[in-house]
PDB file of C-alpha atoms in Angstrom:
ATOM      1  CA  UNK A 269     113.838 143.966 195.583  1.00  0.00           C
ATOM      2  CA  UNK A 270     115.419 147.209 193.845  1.00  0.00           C
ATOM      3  CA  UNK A 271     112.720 148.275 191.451  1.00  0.00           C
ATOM      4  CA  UNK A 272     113.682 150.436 188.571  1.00  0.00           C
ATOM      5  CA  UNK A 273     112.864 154.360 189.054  1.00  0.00           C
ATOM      6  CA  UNK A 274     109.925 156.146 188.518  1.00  0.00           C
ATOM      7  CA  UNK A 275     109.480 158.107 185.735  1.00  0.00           C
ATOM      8  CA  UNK A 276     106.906 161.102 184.276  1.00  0.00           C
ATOM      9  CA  UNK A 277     104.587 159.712 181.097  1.00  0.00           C
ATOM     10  CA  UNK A 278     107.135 161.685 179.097  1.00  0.00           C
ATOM     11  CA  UNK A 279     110.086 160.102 180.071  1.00  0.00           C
ATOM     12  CA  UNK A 280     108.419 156.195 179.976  1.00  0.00           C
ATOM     13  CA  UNK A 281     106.786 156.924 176.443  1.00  0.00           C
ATOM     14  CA  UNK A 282     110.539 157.884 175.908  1.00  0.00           C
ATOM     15  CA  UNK A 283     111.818 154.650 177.370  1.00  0.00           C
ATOM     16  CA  UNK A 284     109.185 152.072 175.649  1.00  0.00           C
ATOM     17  CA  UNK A 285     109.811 153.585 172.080  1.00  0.00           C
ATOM     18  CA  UNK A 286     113.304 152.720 172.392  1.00  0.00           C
ATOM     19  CA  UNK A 287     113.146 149.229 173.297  1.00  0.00           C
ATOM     20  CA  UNK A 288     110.246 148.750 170.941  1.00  0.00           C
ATOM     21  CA  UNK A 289     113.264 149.328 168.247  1.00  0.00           C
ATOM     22  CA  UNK A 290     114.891 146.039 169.711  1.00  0.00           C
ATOM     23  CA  UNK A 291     111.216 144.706 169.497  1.00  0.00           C
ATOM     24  CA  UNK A 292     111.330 145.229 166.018  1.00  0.00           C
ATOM     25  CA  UNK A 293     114.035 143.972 165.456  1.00  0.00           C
ATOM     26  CA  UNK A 294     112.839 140.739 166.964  1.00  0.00           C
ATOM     27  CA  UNK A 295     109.599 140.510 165.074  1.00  0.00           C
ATOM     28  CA  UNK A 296     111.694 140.638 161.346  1.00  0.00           C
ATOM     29  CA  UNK A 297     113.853 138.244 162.568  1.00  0.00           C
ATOM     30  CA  UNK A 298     111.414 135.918 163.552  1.00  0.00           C
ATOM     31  CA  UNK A 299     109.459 135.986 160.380  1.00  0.00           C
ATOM     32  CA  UNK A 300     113.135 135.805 158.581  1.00  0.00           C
ATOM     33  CA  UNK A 301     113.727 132.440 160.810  1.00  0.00           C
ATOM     34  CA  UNK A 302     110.337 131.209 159.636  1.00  0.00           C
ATOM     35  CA  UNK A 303     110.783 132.307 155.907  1.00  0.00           C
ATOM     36  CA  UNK A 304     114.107 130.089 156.038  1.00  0.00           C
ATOM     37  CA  UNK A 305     112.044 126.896 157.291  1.00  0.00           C
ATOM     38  CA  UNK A 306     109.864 127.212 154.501  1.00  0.00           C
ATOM     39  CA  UNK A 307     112.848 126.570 152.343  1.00  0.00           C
ATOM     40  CA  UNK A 308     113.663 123.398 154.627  1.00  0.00           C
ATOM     41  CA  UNK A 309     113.997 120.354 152.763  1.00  0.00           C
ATOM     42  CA  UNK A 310     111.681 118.185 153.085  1.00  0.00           C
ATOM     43  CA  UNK A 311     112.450 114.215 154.570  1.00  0.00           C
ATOM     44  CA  UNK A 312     110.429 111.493 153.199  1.00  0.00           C
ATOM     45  CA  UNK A 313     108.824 109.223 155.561  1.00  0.00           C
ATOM     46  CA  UNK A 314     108.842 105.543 154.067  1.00  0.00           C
ATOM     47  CA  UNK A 315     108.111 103.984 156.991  1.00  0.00           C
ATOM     48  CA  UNK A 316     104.693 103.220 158.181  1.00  0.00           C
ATOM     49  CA  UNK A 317     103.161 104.030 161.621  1.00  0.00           C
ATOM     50  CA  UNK A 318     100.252 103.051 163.184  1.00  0.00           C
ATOM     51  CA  UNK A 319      98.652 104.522 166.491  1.00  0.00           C
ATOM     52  CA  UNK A 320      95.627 104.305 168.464  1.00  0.00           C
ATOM     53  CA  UNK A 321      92.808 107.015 168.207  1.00  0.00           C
ATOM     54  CA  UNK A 322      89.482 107.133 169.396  1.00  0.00           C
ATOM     55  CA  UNK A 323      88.499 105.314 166.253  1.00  0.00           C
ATOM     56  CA  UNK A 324      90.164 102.569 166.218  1.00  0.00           C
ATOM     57  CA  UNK A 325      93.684 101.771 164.280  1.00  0.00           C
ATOM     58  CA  UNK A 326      95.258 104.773 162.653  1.00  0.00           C
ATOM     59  CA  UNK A 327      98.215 105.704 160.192  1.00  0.00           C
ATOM     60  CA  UNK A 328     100.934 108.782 159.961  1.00  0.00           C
ATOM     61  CA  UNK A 329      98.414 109.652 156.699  1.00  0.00           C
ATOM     62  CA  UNK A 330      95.242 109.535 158.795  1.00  0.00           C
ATOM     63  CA  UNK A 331      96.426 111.974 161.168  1.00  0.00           C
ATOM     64  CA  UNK A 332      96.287 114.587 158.500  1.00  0.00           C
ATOM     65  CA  UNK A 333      92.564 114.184 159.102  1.00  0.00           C
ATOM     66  CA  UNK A 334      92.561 114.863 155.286  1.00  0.00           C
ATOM     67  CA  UNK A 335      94.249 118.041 155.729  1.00  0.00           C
ATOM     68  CA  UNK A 336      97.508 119.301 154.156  1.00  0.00           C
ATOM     69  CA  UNK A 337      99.667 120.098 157.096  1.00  0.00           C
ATOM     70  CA  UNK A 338     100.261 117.598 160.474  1.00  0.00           C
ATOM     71  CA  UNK A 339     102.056 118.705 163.504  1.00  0.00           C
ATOM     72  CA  UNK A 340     102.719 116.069 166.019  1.00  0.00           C
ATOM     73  CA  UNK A 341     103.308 117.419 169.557  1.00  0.00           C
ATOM     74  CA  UNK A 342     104.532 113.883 171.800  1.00  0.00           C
ATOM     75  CA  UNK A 343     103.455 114.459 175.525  1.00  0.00           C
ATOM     76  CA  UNK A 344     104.637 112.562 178.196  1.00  0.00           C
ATOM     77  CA  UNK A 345     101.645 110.915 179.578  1.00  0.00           C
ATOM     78  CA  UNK A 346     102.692 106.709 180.600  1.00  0.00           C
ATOM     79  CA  UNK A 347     103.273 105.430 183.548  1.00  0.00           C
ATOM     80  CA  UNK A 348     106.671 105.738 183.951  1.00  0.00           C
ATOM     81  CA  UNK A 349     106.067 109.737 183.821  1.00  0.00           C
ATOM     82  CA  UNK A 350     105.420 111.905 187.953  1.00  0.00           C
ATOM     83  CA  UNK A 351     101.662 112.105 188.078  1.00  0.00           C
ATOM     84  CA  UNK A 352     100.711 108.618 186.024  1.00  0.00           C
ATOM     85  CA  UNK A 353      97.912 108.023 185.480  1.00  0.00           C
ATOM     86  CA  UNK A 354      95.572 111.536 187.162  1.00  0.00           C
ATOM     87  CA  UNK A 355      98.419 113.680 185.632  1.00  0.00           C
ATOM     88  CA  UNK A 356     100.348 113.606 182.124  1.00  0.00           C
ATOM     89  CA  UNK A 357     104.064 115.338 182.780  1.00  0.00           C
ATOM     90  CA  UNK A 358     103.862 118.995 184.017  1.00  0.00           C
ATOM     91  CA  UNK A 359     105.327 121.037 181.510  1.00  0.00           C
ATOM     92  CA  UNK A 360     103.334 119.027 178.583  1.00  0.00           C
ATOM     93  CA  UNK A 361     100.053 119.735 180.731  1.00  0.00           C
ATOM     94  CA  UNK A 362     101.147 123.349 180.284  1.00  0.00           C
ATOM     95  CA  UNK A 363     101.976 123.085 176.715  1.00  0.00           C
ATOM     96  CA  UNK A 364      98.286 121.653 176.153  1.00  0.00           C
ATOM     97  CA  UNK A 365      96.819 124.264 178.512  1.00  0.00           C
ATOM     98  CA  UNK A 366      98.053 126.798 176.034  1.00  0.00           C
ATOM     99  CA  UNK A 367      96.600 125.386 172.823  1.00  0.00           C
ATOM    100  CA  UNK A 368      94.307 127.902 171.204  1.00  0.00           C
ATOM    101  CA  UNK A 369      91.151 126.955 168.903  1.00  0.00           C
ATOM    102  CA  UNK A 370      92.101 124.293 166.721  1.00  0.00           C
ATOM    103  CA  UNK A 371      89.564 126.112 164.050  1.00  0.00           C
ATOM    104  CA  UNK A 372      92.092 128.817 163.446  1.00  0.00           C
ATOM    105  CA  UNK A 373      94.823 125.961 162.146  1.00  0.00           C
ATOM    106  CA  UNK A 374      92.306 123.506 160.589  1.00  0.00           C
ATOM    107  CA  UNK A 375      91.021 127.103 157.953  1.00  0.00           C
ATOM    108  CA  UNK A 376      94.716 126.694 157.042  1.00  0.00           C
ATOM    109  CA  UNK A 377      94.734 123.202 155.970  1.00  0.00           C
ATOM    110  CA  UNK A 378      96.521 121.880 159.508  1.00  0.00           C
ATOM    111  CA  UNK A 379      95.702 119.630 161.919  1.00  0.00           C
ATOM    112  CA  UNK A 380      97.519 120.092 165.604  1.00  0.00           C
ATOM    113  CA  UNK A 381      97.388 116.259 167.603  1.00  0.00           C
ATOM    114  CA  UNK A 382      99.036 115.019 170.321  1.00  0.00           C
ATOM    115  CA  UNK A 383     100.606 111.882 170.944  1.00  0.00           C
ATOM    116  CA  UNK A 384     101.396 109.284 174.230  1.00  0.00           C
ATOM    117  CA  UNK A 385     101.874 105.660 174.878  1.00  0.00           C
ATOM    118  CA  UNK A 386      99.498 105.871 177.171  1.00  0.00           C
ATOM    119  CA  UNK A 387      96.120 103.835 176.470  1.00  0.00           C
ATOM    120  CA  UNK A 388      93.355 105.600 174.909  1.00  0.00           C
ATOM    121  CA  UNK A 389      91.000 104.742 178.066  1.00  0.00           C
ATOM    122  CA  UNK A 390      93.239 107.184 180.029  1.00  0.00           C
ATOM    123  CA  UNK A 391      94.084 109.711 177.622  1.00  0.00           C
ATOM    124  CA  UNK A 392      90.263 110.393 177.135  1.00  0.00           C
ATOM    125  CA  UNK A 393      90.145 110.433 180.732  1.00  0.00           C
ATOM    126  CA  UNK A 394      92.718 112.773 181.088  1.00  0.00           C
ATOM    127  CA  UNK A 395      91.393 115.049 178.527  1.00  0.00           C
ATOM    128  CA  UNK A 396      88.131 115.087 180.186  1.00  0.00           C
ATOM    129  CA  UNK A 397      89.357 115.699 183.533  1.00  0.00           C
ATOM    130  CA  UNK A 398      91.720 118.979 182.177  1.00  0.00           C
ATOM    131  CA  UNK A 399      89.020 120.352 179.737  1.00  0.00           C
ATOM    132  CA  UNK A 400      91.668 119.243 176.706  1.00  0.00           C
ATOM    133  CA  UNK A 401      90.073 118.963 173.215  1.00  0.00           C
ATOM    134  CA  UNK A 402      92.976 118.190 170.337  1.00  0.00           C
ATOM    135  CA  UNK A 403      92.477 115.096 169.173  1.00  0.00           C
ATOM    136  CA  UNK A 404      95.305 112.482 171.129  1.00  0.00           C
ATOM    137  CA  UNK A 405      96.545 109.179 169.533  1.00  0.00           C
ATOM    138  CA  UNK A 406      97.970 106.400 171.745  1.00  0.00           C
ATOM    139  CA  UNK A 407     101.738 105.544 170.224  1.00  0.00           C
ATOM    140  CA  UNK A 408     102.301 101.868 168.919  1.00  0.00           C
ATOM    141  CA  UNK A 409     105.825 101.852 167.576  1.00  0.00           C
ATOM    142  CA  UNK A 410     108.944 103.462 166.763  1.00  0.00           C
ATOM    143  CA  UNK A 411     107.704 106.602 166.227  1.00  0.00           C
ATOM    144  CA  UNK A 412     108.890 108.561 168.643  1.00  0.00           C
ATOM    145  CA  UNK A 413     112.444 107.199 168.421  1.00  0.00           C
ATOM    146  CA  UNK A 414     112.228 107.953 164.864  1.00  0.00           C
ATOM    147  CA  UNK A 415     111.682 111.538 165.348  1.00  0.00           C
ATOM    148  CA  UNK A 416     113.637 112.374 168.297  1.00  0.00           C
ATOM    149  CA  UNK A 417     110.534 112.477 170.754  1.00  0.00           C
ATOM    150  CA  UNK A 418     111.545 109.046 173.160  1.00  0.00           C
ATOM    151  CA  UNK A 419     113.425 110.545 175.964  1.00  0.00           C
ATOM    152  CA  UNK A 420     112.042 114.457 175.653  1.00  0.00           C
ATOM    153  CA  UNK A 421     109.036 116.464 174.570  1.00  0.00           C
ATOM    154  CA  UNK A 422     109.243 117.916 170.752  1.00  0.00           C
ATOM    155  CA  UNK A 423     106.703 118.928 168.100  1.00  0.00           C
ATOM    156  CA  UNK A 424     106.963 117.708 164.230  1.00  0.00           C
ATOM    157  CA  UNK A 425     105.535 119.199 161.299  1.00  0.00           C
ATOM    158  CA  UNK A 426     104.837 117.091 158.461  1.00  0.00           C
ATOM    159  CA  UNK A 427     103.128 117.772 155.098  1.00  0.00           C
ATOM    160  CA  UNK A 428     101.859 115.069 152.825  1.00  0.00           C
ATOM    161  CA  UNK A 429     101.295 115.266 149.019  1.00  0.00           C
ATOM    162  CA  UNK A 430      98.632 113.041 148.278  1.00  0.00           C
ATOM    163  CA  UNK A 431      99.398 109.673 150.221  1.00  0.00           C
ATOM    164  CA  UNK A 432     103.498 110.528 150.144  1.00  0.00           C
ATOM    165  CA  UNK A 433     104.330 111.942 153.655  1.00  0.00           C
ATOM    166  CA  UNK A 434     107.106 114.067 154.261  1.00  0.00           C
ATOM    167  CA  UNK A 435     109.084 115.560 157.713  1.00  0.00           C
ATOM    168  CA  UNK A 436     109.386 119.357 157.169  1.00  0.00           C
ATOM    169  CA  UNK A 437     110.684 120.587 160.492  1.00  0.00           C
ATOM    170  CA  UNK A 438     111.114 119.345 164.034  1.00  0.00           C
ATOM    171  CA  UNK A 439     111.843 121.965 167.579  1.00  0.00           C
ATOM    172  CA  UNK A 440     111.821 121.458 170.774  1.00  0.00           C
ATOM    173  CA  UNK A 441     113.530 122.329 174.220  1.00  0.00           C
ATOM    174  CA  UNK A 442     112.942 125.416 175.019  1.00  0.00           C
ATOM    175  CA  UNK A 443     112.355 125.958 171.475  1.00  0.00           C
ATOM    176  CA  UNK A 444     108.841 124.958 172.489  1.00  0.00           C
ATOM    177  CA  UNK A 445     108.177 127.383 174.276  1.00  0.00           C
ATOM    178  CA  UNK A 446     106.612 130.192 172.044  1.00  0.00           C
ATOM    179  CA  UNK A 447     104.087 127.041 170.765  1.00  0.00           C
ATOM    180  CA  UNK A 448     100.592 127.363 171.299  1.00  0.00           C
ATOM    181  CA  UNK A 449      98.661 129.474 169.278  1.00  0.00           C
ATOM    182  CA  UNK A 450      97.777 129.642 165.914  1.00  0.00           C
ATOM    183  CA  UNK A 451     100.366 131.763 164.289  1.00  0.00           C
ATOM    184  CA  UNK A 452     103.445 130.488 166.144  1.00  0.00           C
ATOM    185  CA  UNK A 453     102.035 126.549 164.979  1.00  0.00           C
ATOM    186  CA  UNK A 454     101.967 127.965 161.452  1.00  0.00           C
ATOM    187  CA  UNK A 455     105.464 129.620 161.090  1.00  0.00           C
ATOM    188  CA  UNK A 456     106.693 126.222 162.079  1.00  0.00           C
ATOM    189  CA  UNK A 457     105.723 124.509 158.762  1.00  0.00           C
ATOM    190  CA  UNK A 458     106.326 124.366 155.405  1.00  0.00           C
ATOM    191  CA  UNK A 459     104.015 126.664 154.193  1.00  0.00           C
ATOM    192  CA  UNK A 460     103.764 128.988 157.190  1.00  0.00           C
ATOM    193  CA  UNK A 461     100.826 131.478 157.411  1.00  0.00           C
ATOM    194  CA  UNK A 462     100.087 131.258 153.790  1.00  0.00           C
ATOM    195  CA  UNK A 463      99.721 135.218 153.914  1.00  0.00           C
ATOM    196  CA  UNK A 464     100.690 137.518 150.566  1.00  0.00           C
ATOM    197  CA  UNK A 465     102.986 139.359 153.060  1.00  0.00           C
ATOM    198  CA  UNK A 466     105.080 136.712 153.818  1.00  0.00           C
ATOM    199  CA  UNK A 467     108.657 135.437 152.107  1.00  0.00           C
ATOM    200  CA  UNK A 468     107.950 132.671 150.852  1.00  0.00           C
ATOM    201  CA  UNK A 469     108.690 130.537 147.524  1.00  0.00           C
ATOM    202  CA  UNK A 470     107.186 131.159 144.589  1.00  0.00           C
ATOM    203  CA  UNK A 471     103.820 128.825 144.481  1.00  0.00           C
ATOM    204  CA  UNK A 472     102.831 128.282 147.975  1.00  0.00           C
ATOM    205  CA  UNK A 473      99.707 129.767 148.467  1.00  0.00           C
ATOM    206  CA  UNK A 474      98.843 132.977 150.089  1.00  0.00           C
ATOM    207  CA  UNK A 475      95.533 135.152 150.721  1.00  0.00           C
ATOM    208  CA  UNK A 476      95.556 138.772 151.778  1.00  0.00           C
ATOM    209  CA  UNK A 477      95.512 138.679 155.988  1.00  0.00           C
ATOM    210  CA  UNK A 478      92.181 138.954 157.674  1.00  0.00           C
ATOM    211  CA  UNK A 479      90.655 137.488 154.865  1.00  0.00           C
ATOM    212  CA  UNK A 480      90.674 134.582 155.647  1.00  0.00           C
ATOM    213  CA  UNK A 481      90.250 135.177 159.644  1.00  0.00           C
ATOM    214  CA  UNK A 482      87.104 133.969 160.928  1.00  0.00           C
ATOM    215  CA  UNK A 483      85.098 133.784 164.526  1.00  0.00           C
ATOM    216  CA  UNK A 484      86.120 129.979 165.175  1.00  0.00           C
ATOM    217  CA  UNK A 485      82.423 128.259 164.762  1.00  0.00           C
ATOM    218  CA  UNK A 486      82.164 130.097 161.381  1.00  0.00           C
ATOM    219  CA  UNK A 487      84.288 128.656 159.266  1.00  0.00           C
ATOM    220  CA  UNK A 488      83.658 126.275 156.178  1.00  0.00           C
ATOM    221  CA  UNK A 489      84.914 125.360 152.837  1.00  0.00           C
ATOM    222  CA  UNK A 490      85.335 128.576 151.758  1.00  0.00           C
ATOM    223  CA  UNK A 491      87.047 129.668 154.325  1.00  0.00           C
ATOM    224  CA  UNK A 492      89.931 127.686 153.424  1.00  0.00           C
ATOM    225  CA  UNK A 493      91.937 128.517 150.393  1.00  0.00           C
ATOM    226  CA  UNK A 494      94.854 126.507 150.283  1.00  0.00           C
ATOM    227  CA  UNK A 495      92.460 123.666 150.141  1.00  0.00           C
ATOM    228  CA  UNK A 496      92.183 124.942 146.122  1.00  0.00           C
ATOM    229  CA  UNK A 497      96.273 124.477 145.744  1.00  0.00           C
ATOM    230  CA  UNK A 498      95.704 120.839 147.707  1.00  0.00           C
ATOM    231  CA  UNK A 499      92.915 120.195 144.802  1.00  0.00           C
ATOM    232  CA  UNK A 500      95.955 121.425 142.140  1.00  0.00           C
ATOM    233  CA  UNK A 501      98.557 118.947 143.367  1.00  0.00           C
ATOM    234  CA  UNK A 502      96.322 116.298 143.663  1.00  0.00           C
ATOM    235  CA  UNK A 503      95.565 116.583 139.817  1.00  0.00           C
ATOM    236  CA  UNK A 504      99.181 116.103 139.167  1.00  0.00           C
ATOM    237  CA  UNK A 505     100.653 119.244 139.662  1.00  0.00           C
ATOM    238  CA  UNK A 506     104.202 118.841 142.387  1.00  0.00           C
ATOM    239  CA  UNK A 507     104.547 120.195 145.178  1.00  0.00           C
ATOM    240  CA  UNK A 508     106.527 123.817 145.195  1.00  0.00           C
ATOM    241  CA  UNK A 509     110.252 123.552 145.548  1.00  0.00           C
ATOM    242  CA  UNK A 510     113.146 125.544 146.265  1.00  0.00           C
ATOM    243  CA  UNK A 511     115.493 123.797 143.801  1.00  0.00           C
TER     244      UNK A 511
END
């Protein structure tokens, strides 16, 4: 292994300022990227879906868990998949290892689920043998043909205004990668961090950051101000647009 040399403080300080230009660099471009999905057009859903939840029957709507914002991450957990049925597919075990507190999405009107073929008998299994919490729903239909998650992992984002249900964006690959935590869920949908620094179109709504931060078994209502713009559209008033 040929390391790279050693260096005084002086000349690393030296060294990490100048790549933390490129890191910059990185950082505007990755809020331009999400800035541009928030202009996305949006795909109507008119087909109806139904999956299997811990509840009983569910729909594409009651995913939303009443919420503005659904992102759909499909993991490969059915018995065709290495590791059926102790062990959903390796890399979507490590994609669920990495999901933060759910709290953190669900103050910004978003709900994070996953979704398998598998039965619901395992999936609560499995959940309760990796220490997994985000709600899981047991796929029923064409849904994952529909949205490009049959043959390989991939995470939607939908939004819904009232009971109308719209695709917003879609990534996956390697593209999944960065997924996990609570900002990098939000810059994937349609109205991002909801943060008054952000580029985004006139309408969406936006608090000051921090603000709205909270320790993750403190927040409530108020903690959660696009639910006032959800209120707004549900009185009549459309959705933003980038027209």
């Amino acid at each position: 292994m040929k390391t790279p040399p050693i260096v005084s403080p002086q000349e690393w300080e030296a060294a990490r300022q100048e790549l933390l230009v490129e890191e910059k660099q990185l950082t505007r471009a990755r809020d331009a990227l999400a800035a541009k999905r928030r202009r996305m057009p949006w795909q109507a859903v008119e087909k109806q879906y139904e999956f299997d939840g811990p509840e009983g029957k569910a729909s594409l709507l009651d995913l939303f868990d009443g919420r503005r914002q659904l992102i759909v991450y499909r993991a490969f957990f059915q018995p065709d998949v290495f590791g059926w049925p102790d062990h959903a597919c390796r890399g979507c075990s490590m994609v669920a290892d990495h999901v933060g507190h759910l709290a953190h999405l669900n103050a910004r009107d978003t709900t994070l689920v996953f979704a398998s073929p598998a039965p619901q008998a395992d999936i609560e299994r499995l959940k309760a043998r990796m220490g997994w919490t985000m709600p899981w729903y047991t796929l029923t239909d064409d849904f994952d043909t529909d949205f490009g998650v049959d043959e390989w992992h991939g995470t939607n984002a939908f939004i819904r205004d009232g009971d109308r249900v719209f695709r917003t964006y879609f990534i996956n690959a390697r593209g999944d990668e960065p997924l996990g935590n609570t900002w990098s869920y939000l810059d994937m949908t349609a109205l991002g961090r909801q943060e008054t620094w952000e580029d985004s179109p006139e309408g969406y709504p936006q608090t000051p950051p921090y603000e709205w931060w909270n320790w993750h078994d403190a927040y409530g209502d108020s903690a959660e101000p696009a639910r006032e713009w959800l209120a707004q559209t549900r009185r009549g008033a459309r959705p933003p647009t980038t027209s």
